[in-house]
Coordinates of N, CA, C and O in Angstrom, one line a residue:
M11 N -46.7 -49.5 51.4 CA -47.3 -48.2 51.3 C -46.2 -47.2 51.7 O -45.6 -47.3 52.7
D12 N -46.0 -46.2 50.9 CA -45.0 -45.2 51.2 C -45.6 -44.0 51.8 O -46.6 -43.4 51.2
T13 N -45.2 -43.6 53.0 CA -45.8 -42.4 53.6 C -45.0 -41.2 53.3 O -45.3 -40.1 53.8
D14 N -43.9 -41.3 52.5 CA -43.1 -40.1 52.2 C -43.9 -39.0 51.6 O -43.7 -37.8 51.9
A15 N -44.9 -39.3 50.7 CA -45.7 -38.2 50.1 C -46.5 -37.5 51.1 O -46.7 -36.3 51.1
I16 N -47.0 -38.3 52.1 CA -47.9 -37.7 53.2 C -47.0 -36.8 54.1 O -47.4 -35.6 54.3
T17 N -45.9 -37.3 54.5 CA -45.0 -36.5 55.4 C -44.5 -35.2 54.6 O -44.5 -34.1 55.2
S18 N -44.2 -35.4 53.4 CA -43.7 -34.3 52.6 C -44.8 -33.3 52.3 O -44.5 -32.1 52.3
L19 N -46.0 -33.7 52.2 CA -47.1 -32.8 52.0 C -47.3 -31.9 53.3 O -47.4 -30.7 53.2
H20 N -47.3 -32.6 54.4 CA -47.4 -31.9 55.7 C -46.3 -30.8 55.8 O -46.5 -29.7 56.2
R21 N -45.0 -31.2 55.5 CA -43.9 -30.3 55.7 C -44.1 -29.1 54.7 O -43.8 -27.9 55.0
A22 N -44.5 -29.4 53.5 CA -44.7 -28.3 52.5 C -45.8 -27.3 52.9 O -45.6 -26.1 52.8
L23 N -46.9 -27.9 53.5 CA -48.0 -27.0 54.0 C -47.4 -26.1 55.2 O -47.7 -24.9 55.2
E24 N -46.7 -26.7 56.1 CA -46.1 -26.0 57.2 C -45.1 -24.9 56.7 O -45.0 -23.9 57.3
A25 N -44.5 -25.1 55.5 CA -43.6 -24.2 55.0 C -44.3 -23.1 54.2 O -43.6 -22.2 53.6
G26 N -45.6 -23.1 54.1 CA -46.4 -22.1 53.5 C -46.7 -22.3 52.0 O -47.2 -21.5 51.3
Q27 N -46.3 -23.5 51.5 CA -46.6 -23.8 50.1 C -48.1 -24.0 49.9 O -48.8 -24.5 50.8
S28 N -48.6 -23.7 48.7 CA -50.0 -23.8 48.4 C -50.2 -23.9 46.9 O -49.2 -23.8 46.1
G29 N -51.4 -24.2 46.4 CA -51.7 -24.3 45.0 C -50.9 -25.3 44.2 O -50.6 -26.4 44.7
D30 N -50.4 -24.9 43.1 CA -49.7 -25.8 42.2 C -48.4 -26.3 42.8 O -47.9 -27.3 42.3
E31 N -47.8 -25.6 43.8 CA -46.6 -26.1 44.5 C -46.9 -27.5 45.1 O -46.0 -28.2 45.3
L32 N -48.2 -27.8 45.4 CA -48.5 -29.0 46.1 C -48.9 -30.1 45.1 O -49.0 -31.3 45.5
R33 N -49.1 -29.8 43.9 CA -49.6 -30.8 42.9 C -48.7 -32.0 42.8 O -49.2 -33.1 42.6
R34 N -47.4 -31.9 43.1 CA -46.5 -33.0 42.9 C -46.8 -34.1 43.9 O -46.2 -35.2 43.8
F35 N -47.6 -33.9 44.9 CA -47.9 -34.9 45.9 C -49.1 -35.8 45.6 O -49.4 -36.8 46.3
F36 N -49.9 -35.4 44.6 CA -51.2 -36.0 44.3 C -51.2 -36.6 42.9 O -50.6 -36.1 41.9
T37 N -52.0 -37.7 42.8 CA -52.4 -38.2 41.5 C -53.3 -37.2 40.8 O -53.9 -36.4 41.4
A38 N -53.4 -37.3 39.5 CA -54.2 -36.4 38.7 C -55.7 -36.5 39.1 O -56.5 -35.6 38.9
D39 N -56.1 -37.7 39.6 CA -57.5 -38.0 39.9 C -57.8 -38.0 41.4 O -58.8 -38.4 41.9
A40 N -56.9 -37.4 42.2 CA -57.0 -37.4 43.6 C -58.3 -36.6 44.1 O -58.7 -35.7 43.4
V41 N -58.8 -37.1 45.2 CA -60.0 -36.5 45.8 C -59.8 -36.4 47.3 O -59.1 -37.2 47.9
T42 N -60.5 -35.4 47.9 CA -60.6 -35.4 49.4 C -62.0 -35.4 49.8 O -62.9 -34.6 49.2
V43 N -62.4 -36.1 50.8 CA -63.7 -36.1 51.4 C -63.5 -35.6 52.8 O -62.7 -36.2 53.6
E44 N -64.1 -34.5 53.1 CA -64.0 -33.9 54.5 C -65.4 -34.1 55.1 O -66.4 -33.6 54.6
H45 N -65.4 -34.8 56.2 CA -66.7 -35.1 56.9 C -67.1 -33.8 57.7 O -66.3 -33.0 58.0
P46 N -68.4 -33.7 58.0 CA -68.9 -32.4 58.6 C -68.1 -32.1 59.9 O -67.8 -33.0 60.7
N47 N -67.9 -30.8 60.0 CA -67.1 -30.3 61.2 C -67.5 -28.8 61.4 O -68.4 -28.3 60.7
L48 N -66.9 -28.1 62.4 CA -67.3 -26.8 62.7 C -67.0 -25.8 61.5 O -67.8 -24.8 61.4
I49 N -66.0 -26.0 60.7 CA -65.7 -25.1 59.6 C -66.6 -25.5 58.4 O -67.0 -24.6 57.7
K50 N -66.8 -26.8 58.2 CA -67.6 -27.2 57.0 C -68.7 -28.1 57.6 O -68.7 -29.3 57.5
P51 N -69.8 -27.4 58.0 CA -70.9 -28.2 58.7 C -71.6 -29.3 57.8 O -72.1 -30.2 58.3
T52 N -71.5 -29.1 56.5 CA -72.1 -30.1 55.6 C -71.0 -31.0 55.0 O -71.4 -31.9 54.2
G53 N -69.8 -30.8 55.4 CA -68.7 -31.6 54.8 C -68.4 -31.1 53.4 O -69.0 -30.2 52.9
S54 N -67.6 -31.9 52.7 CA -67.3 -31.5 51.3 C -66.6 -32.7 50.6 O -66.0 -33.6 51.2
R55 N -66.6 -32.6 49.3 CA -65.8 -33.5 48.4 C -65.1 -32.6 47.4 O -65.7 -31.7 46.8
A56 N -63.8 -32.8 47.2 CA -63.0 -31.9 46.3 C -62.1 -32.7 45.4 O -61.5 -33.7 45.9
T57 N -62.0 -32.3 44.2 CA -61.0 -32.8 43.3 C -59.6 -32.2 43.6 O -59.6 -31.3 44.4
V58 N -58.6 -32.7 43.0 CA -57.3 -32.2 43.2 C -57.2 -30.7 42.9 O -56.6 -29.9 43.6
D59 N -57.8 -30.3 41.8 CA -57.8 -28.8 41.4 C -58.5 -28.0 42.5 O -58.1 -26.9 42.8
E60 N -59.6 -28.5 43.0 CA -60.4 -27.8 44.0 C -59.6 -27.8 45.3 O -59.6 -26.7 46.0
M61 N -58.9 -28.9 45.7 CA -58.0 -28.9 46.9 C -56.9 -27.8 46.8 O -56.7 -27.1 47.7
L62 N -56.3 -27.8 45.6 CA -55.2 -26.8 45.4 C -55.7 -25.4 45.5 O -55.0 -24.5 46.1
A63 N -56.8 -25.1 44.9 CA -57.4 -23.8 45.0 C -57.7 -23.4 46.5 O -57.5 -22.3 46.9
A64 N -58.3 -24.4 47.2 CA -58.6 -24.2 48.6 C -57.3 -23.9 49.4 O -57.3 -23.1 50.4
S65 N -56.2 -24.6 49.1 CA -55.0 -24.4 49.8 C -54.4 -23.0 49.6 O -53.9 -22.4 50.6
V66 N -54.7 -22.4 48.5 CA -54.3 -21.0 48.3 C -55.1 -20.1 49.2 O -54.5 -19.2 49.9
K67 N -56.4 -20.3 49.2 CA -57.3 -19.5 50.1 C -56.9 -19.7 51.6 O -56.7 -18.7 52.3
G68 N -56.6 -20.9 52.0 CA -56.2 -21.2 53.4 C -54.9 -20.5 53.7 O -54.7 -20.0 54.8
A69 N -53.9 -20.6 52.8 CA -52.6 -20.0 53.0 C -52.7 -18.5 53.2 O -52.0 -17.9 54.0
G70 N -53.7 -17.9 52.6 CA -53.9 -16.4 52.7 C -54.5 -16.1 54.1 O -54.3 -14.9 54.5
M71 N -55.2 -17.0 54.7 CA -55.8 -16.8 56.0 C -54.8 -17.1 57.2 O -55.0 -16.6 58.3
L72 N -53.8 -17.9 56.9 CA -53.0 -18.4 58.0 C -51.6 -17.8 58.0 O -51.0 -17.6 57.0
S73 N -51.1 -17.5 59.2 CA -49.7 -17.1 59.3 C -48.8 -18.3 59.5 O -47.6 -18.2 59.2
S74 N -49.4 -19.4 60.0 CA -48.6 -20.6 60.2 C -49.5 -21.8 60.4 O -50.7 -21.6 60.8
Q75 N -49.0 -23.0 60.2 CA -49.8 -24.2 60.5 C -48.8 -25.3 60.8 O -47.6 -25.3 60.3
K76 N -49.2 -26.3 61.6 CA -48.3 -27.3 62.1 C -49.2 -28.6 62.1 O -50.3 -28.6 62.6
Y77 N -48.6 -29.7 61.7 CA -49.2 -31.0 61.7 C -48.4 -31.9 62.7 O -47.2 -32.2 62.4
D78 N -49.0 -32.4 63.7 CA -48.3 -33.2 64.7 C -49.0 -34.6 64.6 O -50.1 -34.8 65.0
V79 N -48.3 -35.6 64.0 CA -48.8 -36.9 63.8 C -48.5 -37.7 65.0 O -47.4 -37.9 65.4
H80 N -49.6 -38.2 65.7 CA -49.4 -39.0 66.9 C -49.3 -40.5 66.7 O -48.6 -41.1 67.4
S81 N -49.9 -40.9 65.6 CA -49.8 -42.3 65.3 C -50.2 -42.5 63.8 O -50.9 -41.7 63.3
A82 N -49.6 -43.6 63.2 CA -49.9 -43.9 61.8 C -49.9 -45.4 61.7 O -48.9 -46.1 62.2
L83 N -50.9 -45.9 61.1 CA -51.0 -47.3 60.8 C -51.1 -47.5 59.3 O -51.6 -46.6 58.6
R84 N -50.6 -48.6 58.8 CA -50.6 -48.9 57.3 C -51.4 -50.2 57.1 O -51.2 -51.2 57.8
S85 N -52.1 -50.2 56.0 CA -52.8 -51.4 55.6 C -52.8 -51.3 54.0 O -53.5 -50.5 53.5
G86 N -51.9 -52.0 53.4 CA -51.8 -52.0 52.0 C -51.4 -50.6 51.5 O -50.4 -50.0 52.0
D87 N -52.2 -50.0 50.7 CA -51.9 -48.6 50.1 C -52.6 -47.6 50.9 O -52.7 -46.4 50.5
T88 N -53.2 -47.9 52.1 CA -53.9 -47.0 53.0 C -53.1 -46.7 54.2 O -52.6 -47.6 54.9
A89 N -52.9 -45.4 54.6 CA -52.3 -45.0 55.8 C -53.5 -44.4 56.7 O -54.3 -43.6 56.2
I90 N -53.5 -44.7 57.9 CA -54.5 -44.2 58.9 C -53.7 -43.4 59.9 O -52.8 -43.9 60.6
L91 N -54.0 -42.0 59.9 CA -53.2 -41.1 60.8 C -54.1 -40.6 61.9 O -55.3 -40.3 61.6
R92 N -53.6 -40.4 63.0 CA -54.2 -39.6 64.1 C -53.3 -38.5 64.4 O -52.1 -38.7 64.6
L93 N -53.8 -37.2 64.2 CA -52.9 -36.1 64.3 C -53.6 -34.9 64.8 O -54.8 -34.9 64.9
T94 N -52.8 -33.9 65.2 CA -53.4 -32.6 65.7 C -52.8 -31.6 64.7 O -51.6 -31.5 64.4
W95 N -53.8 -30.8 64.2 CA -53.4 -29.6 63.3 C -53.6 -28.4 64.1 O -54.6 -28.2 64.8
T96 N -52.6 -27.5 64.1 CA -52.7 -26.2 64.7 C -52.5 -25.1 63.6 O -51.4 -25.2 63.0
G97 N -53.4 -24.2 63.5 CA -53.3 -23.2 62.5 C -53.4 -21.8 63.3 O -54.3 -21.7 64.1
V98 N -52.5 -20.9 62.9 CA -52.6 -19.6 63.5 C -53.0 -18.6 62.4 O -52.4 -18.5 61.3
L99 N -54.2 -18.0 62.6 CA -54.7 -17.0 61.7 C -53.9 -15.8 61.6 O -53.2 -15.5 62.6
R100 N -54.0 -15.0 60.6 CA -53.2 -13.8 60.5 C -53.7 -12.8 61.6 O -52.9 -11.9 61.9
T101 N -54.8 -13.0 62.2 CA -55.3 -12.1 63.3 C -54.6 -12.5 64.6 O -54.8 -11.8 65.6
G102 N -53.9 -13.6 64.6 CA -53.3 -14.1 65.8 C -54.1 -15.2 66.5 O -53.6 -15.9 67.4
D103 N -55.4 -15.4 66.1 CA -56.2 -16.4 66.7 C -55.7 -17.8 66.3 O -55.2 -17.9 65.2
Q104 N -55.9 -18.8 67.2 CA -55.4 -20.1 66.9 C -56.5 -21.1 66.7 O -57.5 -21.0 67.5
L105 N -56.4 -21.9 65.8 CA -57.4 -23.0 65.5 C -56.7 -24.3 65.8 O -55.5 -24.5 65.4
V106 N -57.4 -25.3 66.5 CA -56.8 -26.6 66.7 C -57.8 -27.6 66.3 O -59.0 -27.5 66.7
A107 N -57.4 -28.6 65.6 CA -58.2 -29.7 65.2 C -57.6 -31.0 65.5 O -56.4 -31.2 65.2
H108 N -58.3 -32.0 66.1 CA -57.9 -33.3 66.3 C -58.4 -34.1 65.1 O -59.6 -34.1 64.9
I109 N -57.6 -34.8 64.4 CA -57.9 -35.4 63.1 C -57.6 -36.9 63.0 O -56.6 -37.3 63.4
A110 N -58.5 -37.6 62.4 CA -58.3 -38.9 61.9 C -58.4 -38.9 60.4 O -59.4 -38.3 59.8
Q111 N -57.4 -39.4 59.7 CA -57.4 -39.4 58.2 C -57.1 -40.8 57.7 O -56.2 -41.5 58.3
F112 N -57.7 -41.1 56.6 CA -57.5 -42.3 55.8 C -56.9 -41.8 54.5 O -57.6 -41.1 53.7
I113 N -55.7 -42.1 54.2 CA -55.0 -41.6 53.0 C -54.6 -42.8 52.1 O -53.9 -43.6 52.6
N114 N -55.1 -42.8 50.9 CA -54.7 -43.8 50.0 C -53.6 -43.2 49.0 O -53.7 -42.0 48.6
T115 N -52.7 -44.1 48.7 CA -51.6 -43.7 47.7 C -51.6 -44.7 46.6 O -52.1 -45.8 46.7
R116 N -51.1 -44.2 45.5 CA -50.9 -45.0 44.3 C -49.6 -44.5 43.6 O -49.4 -43.3 43.4
D117 N -48.7 -45.4 43.3 CA -47.4 -45.0 42.7 C -46.7 -43.9 43.4 O -46.1 -43.0 42.8
G118 N -46.7 -44.0 44.8 CA -46.0 -43.0 45.6 C -46.7 -41.6 45.7 O -46.1 -40.7 46.4
L119 N -47.9 -41.5 45.2 CA -48.6 -40.2 45.3 C -49.9 -40.4 46.0 O -50.5 -41.5 46.0
I120 N -50.4 -39.3 46.6 CA -51.7 -39.4 47.3 C -52.8 -39.4 46.3 O -53.0 -38.5 45.5
S121 N -53.7 -40.5 46.4 CA -54.8 -40.6 45.5 C -56.2 -40.2 46.2 O -57.1 -39.8 45.5
S122 N -56.2 -40.3 47.5 CA -57.4 -39.8 48.2 C -57.1 -39.6 49.7 O -56.2 -40.2 50.2
I123 N -57.9 -38.6 50.2 CA -57.8 -38.3 51.6 C -59.2 -38.3 52.1 O -60.1 -37.5 51.6
E124 N -59.6 -39.1 53.1 CA -60.8 -39.0 53.8 C -60.5 -38.5 55.2 O -59.7 -39.1 55.9
T125 N -61.1 -37.4 55.7 CA -60.7 -36.7 56.9 C -61.9 -36.5 57.8 O -62.9 -36.1 57.4
F126 N -61.6 -36.7 59.1 CA -62.6 -36.4 60.2 C -61.9 -35.4 61.1 O -61.0 -35.8 61.9
D127 N -62.3 -34.1 61.0 CA -61.6 -33.0 61.7 C -62.5 -32.6 62.9 O -63.6 -32.1 62.7
C128 N -62.0 -32.7 64.1 CA -62.8 -32.3 65.3 C -62.1 -31.1 65.8 O -61.0 -31.2 66.5
Y129 N -62.7 -29.9 65.6 CA -62.1 -28.6 66.0 C -62.4 -28.3 67.4 O -63.5 -28.6 67.9
E130 N -61.4 -27.8 68.1 CA -61.7 -27.3 69.5 C -62.5 -26.0 69.3 O -62.4 -25.3 68.3
P131 N -63.3 -25.7 70.3 CA -64.1 -24.4 70.2 C -63.3 -23.2 69.9 O -62.2 -23.1 70.4
F132 N -63.8 -22.3 69.0 CA -63.2 -21.1 68.7 C -64.1 -19.9 68.7 O -65.3 -20.1 68.7

């Protein structure tokens, strides 16, 4: 399992890329499942097009974001990450989430992300 697409996606997001700039990291049928959290109380499921549209909206709200991966395990085509995401809103407020992600890849691209985001109070 190649984690290059995952690391490259994180670096691209940190660099402020969004929308179609990120499509190169995903398979055409990629999906994300986000389990319920403070920002999305009912969770969500998104296609790659929906993910890319959401990334544009998110980029408009953030002045910066950082992904700190604490550990990564591999099992076949699945990577399991434990990471901390820090986002700074354009207002200067900071959001911090402690995250567990299960990321599947196919042919070097991300085919699915299942994420459990635990936000610190804000």
